[in-house]
Amino acid sequence: MHNTGVEEVRAVLVGIDTGKDDFPESMAELALLAESAGSIPRASVVGRRGSVDPALFIRSGKANELLRTMNEHDAELAIINHAISPTQQRNLERHLGKHVIDRTGLILDIFAQRAKSHLGKTQVELANVRYRMSRLVRAWSHLERQKGGIGLRGGPGETQMELDRRMLATKAKRLEAELDKLQRQQRTQRRARVRNQVFSVSLVGYTNAGKSTLFNALTKAGTYAADQLFATLDTTSRKIHLGEGMQIVLSDTVGFIRELPHQLVEAFRATLDETVHADLILHVIDACSPVALQQQAEVEAVLKEIGADTIPRIEVMNKIDLMPQTFTKGSQIVRDINGVPYKVFISAQAGMGLDLLRQCLGEFAQMTDKLRVEHALVQKLRARGDLLEPLTDRPETADFDFHPNPNHSPNTP
């Protein structure tokens, strides 16, 4: 696994303020990412819009300011709140005489530290290999030589780059094959759940929104939950008994974040597949976050990217115990015009509203189960010839599931 050298070092954070409203929150999030990786943020250096330099990423004057700041705080690492090119990283490291890492590399480092299962470790390793492959061409540009002269041989840089590319491509192929095997095992487990008609619920949300705390509160599983980013990487699933013989399977998955590296989304398909194949999604939202809407939009974008945006979902507004009383009416269920719940206000940490959330889960499970029974009856009637025309154009093997409007608009019939 690629080692970025982030652990237990003093760092200075670097950001470019492009005028967006969420820039302060973005820098605060970078500080949390740095702490989650084991680094100690000492100071920040901020450039303004238009100050991006193609060679150093930041202009030379700002680079000199960064060097002074790092020396003042005895910092060994500069963490850039953006994705930078290999050339910019190398040039800035030469200018500073210190190590530089960008946001993507930092997130990859955290994932490498947190992955525990074989599946999680394989996914992280594949993401890291793809990240290095995407940066390989420019990384060796300083050694490249034009082909020409006697023998038309390439230079030493080109030769080394080809060797590195071949090595990484071979490693990526091996990891992809391993992931394919693990995904086949997952599909077998999912088919068993479908045969047993187990209602499947997936927890999603922005990192540190309280997913794992909610998972523990509902299942008493005791999985790791902490006030840090990406506390959970590996999917954990547990059964929940809702009474009257009804049970569901609840899965806690990896948290999302703004500018989530594409390599991670692709590599973590196996983990995210639990969400894609869920009957219901619980979107956990930090209700007291000043950028809750932006965080919600980031999660929605990833759900769309992985093909899970049409799955029915409930927005779980978490941490209401931390909100001023004037901004909340306490734990409650919000329903659309058809009476279907689409939002629940709770506090997983304080245990507020968990009974209401369980009630919503039971309602969805009952609705899905009822329509499955109706679909089975239709199939029997059709087999007897009592129905000549199919009532749905869906595949014969599909469940006739209840799918309310995933956008949960209370004014939409």
Coordinates of N, CA and C in Angstrom, one line a residue, residues 114-121 123 201-204 211-212 215 223-224 230-239 249-255 268-275:
R114 N -8.1 2.6 7.6 CA -9.3 2.2 8.2 C -9.8 0.8 7.7
A115 N -9.4 0.4 6.5 CA -10.0 -0.8 6.0 C -9.5 -2.0 6.8
K116 N -10.5 -2.9 7.2 CA -10.2 -4.0 8.1 C -10.5 -5.3 7.4
S117 N -11.6 -5.4 6.7 CA -11.9 -6.7 6.0 C -11.1 -6.9 4.8
H118 N -11.1 -8.2 4.3 CA -10.4 -8.5 3.1 C -11.0 -7.7 1.9
L119 N -12.3 -7.6 1.9 CA -12.9 -6.8 0.8 C -12.5 -5.4 0.9
G120 N -12.6 -4.8 2.1 CA -12.2 -3.4 2.2 C -10.8 -3.1 1.8
K121 N -9.9 -3.9 2.3 CA -8.5 -3.7 1.9 C -8.2 -3.9 0.4
Q123 N -10.4 -3.3 -2.0 CA -10.9 -2.1 -2.7 C -10.0 -0.9 -2.5
V201 N -32.4 -2.9 4.2 CA -32.3 -1.5 4.4 C -30.8 -1.1 4.5
S202 N -30.5 0.0 3.8 CA -29.1 0.4 3.7 C -29.0 1.8 4.3
L203 N -28.0 2.0 5.2 CA -27.7 3.4 5.8 C -26.7 4.1 4.9
V204 N -27.0 5.3 4.4 CA -26.1 6.1 3.7 C -26.0 7.5 4.3
K211 N -24.1 7.7 11.1 CA -24.7 6.5 10.6 C -24.4 5.3 11.6
S212 N -23.1 5.2 11.9 CA -22.7 4.1 12.8 C -23.3 4.1 14.2
F215 N -26.8 2.9 13.6 CA -26.7 1.5 13.4 C -26.6 0.8 14.7
T223 N -20.7 -1.8 16.8 CA -19.7 -1.5 15.9 C -19.0 -0.2 16.2
Y224 N -17.8 0.0 15.5 CA -17.0 1.2 15.8 C -17.7 2.4 15.4
F230 N -14.9 9.0 8.1 CA -14.6 7.7 7.7 C -14.3 6.7 8.8
A231 N -15.1 6.8 9.9 CA -14.9 5.8 11.0 C -15.3 4.4 10.5
T232 N -16.2 4.4 9.5 CA -16.7 3.1 9.0 C -16.3 3.0 7.5
L233 N -15.6 1.9 7.1 CA -15.3 1.6 5.7 C -16.0 0.3 5.3
D234 N -15.9 -0.7 6.2 CA -16.4 -2.0 5.8 C -17.9 -2.1 6.1
T235 N -18.7 -2.7 5.2 CA -20.1 -2.9 5.4 C -20.4 -3.9 6.5
T236 N -21.3 -3.5 7.4 CA -21.7 -4.3 8.5 C -23.2 -4.5 8.4
S237 N -23.7 -5.7 8.5 CA -25.1 -6.0 8.4 C -25.6 -6.8 9.6
R238 N -26.8 -6.4 10.1 CA -27.4 -7.0 11.2 C -28.9 -7.1 11.0
K239 N -29.5 -8.2 11.6 CA -31.0 -8.3 11.6 C -31.6 -7.4 12.7
V249 N -33.0 -6.6 7.5 CA -31.6 -6.6 7.6 C -31.1 -5.1 7.3
L250 N -30.4 -4.6 8.3 CA -29.9 -3.2 8.2 C -28.4 -3.3 7.9
S251 N -27.9 -2.5 6.9 CA -26.5 -2.5 6.6 C -25.9 -1.1 6.7
D252 N -24.8 -0.9 7.4 CA -24.1 0.3 7.5 C -22.9 0.3 6.5
T253 N -22.8 1.4 5.7 CA -21.8 1.5 4.6 C -20.9 2.6 4.8
V254 N -20.0 2.8 3.9 CA -19.0 3.8 3.9 C -19.7 5.2 3.7
G255 N -19.2 6.2 4.5 CA -19.7 7.5 4.3 C -19.2 8.2 3.1
F268 N -14.9 1.0 -4.8 CA -15.8 0.6 -3.7 C -17.2 0.1 -4.2
R269 N -17.3 -0.2 -5.5 CA -18.5 -0.7 -6.1 C -19.1 -1.9 -5.3
A270 N -18.2 -2.8 -4.9 CA -18.6 -4.0 -4.1 C -19.3 -3.6 -2.8
T271 N -18.7 -2.6 -2.1 CA -19.4 -2.2 -0.9 C -20.6 -1.4 -1.2
L272 N -20.6 -0.6 -2.2 CA -21.8 0.3 -2.5 C -22.9 -0.6 -3.1
D273 N -22.6 -1.8 -3.6 CA -23.6 -2.6 -4.2 C -24.7 -3.0 -3.1
E274 N -24.3 -3.0 -1.8 CA -25.3 -3.2 -0.8 C -26.4 -2.1 -0.8
T275 N -26.0 -0.9 -1.2 CA -27.0 0.2 -1.3 C -27.8 0.0 -2.6

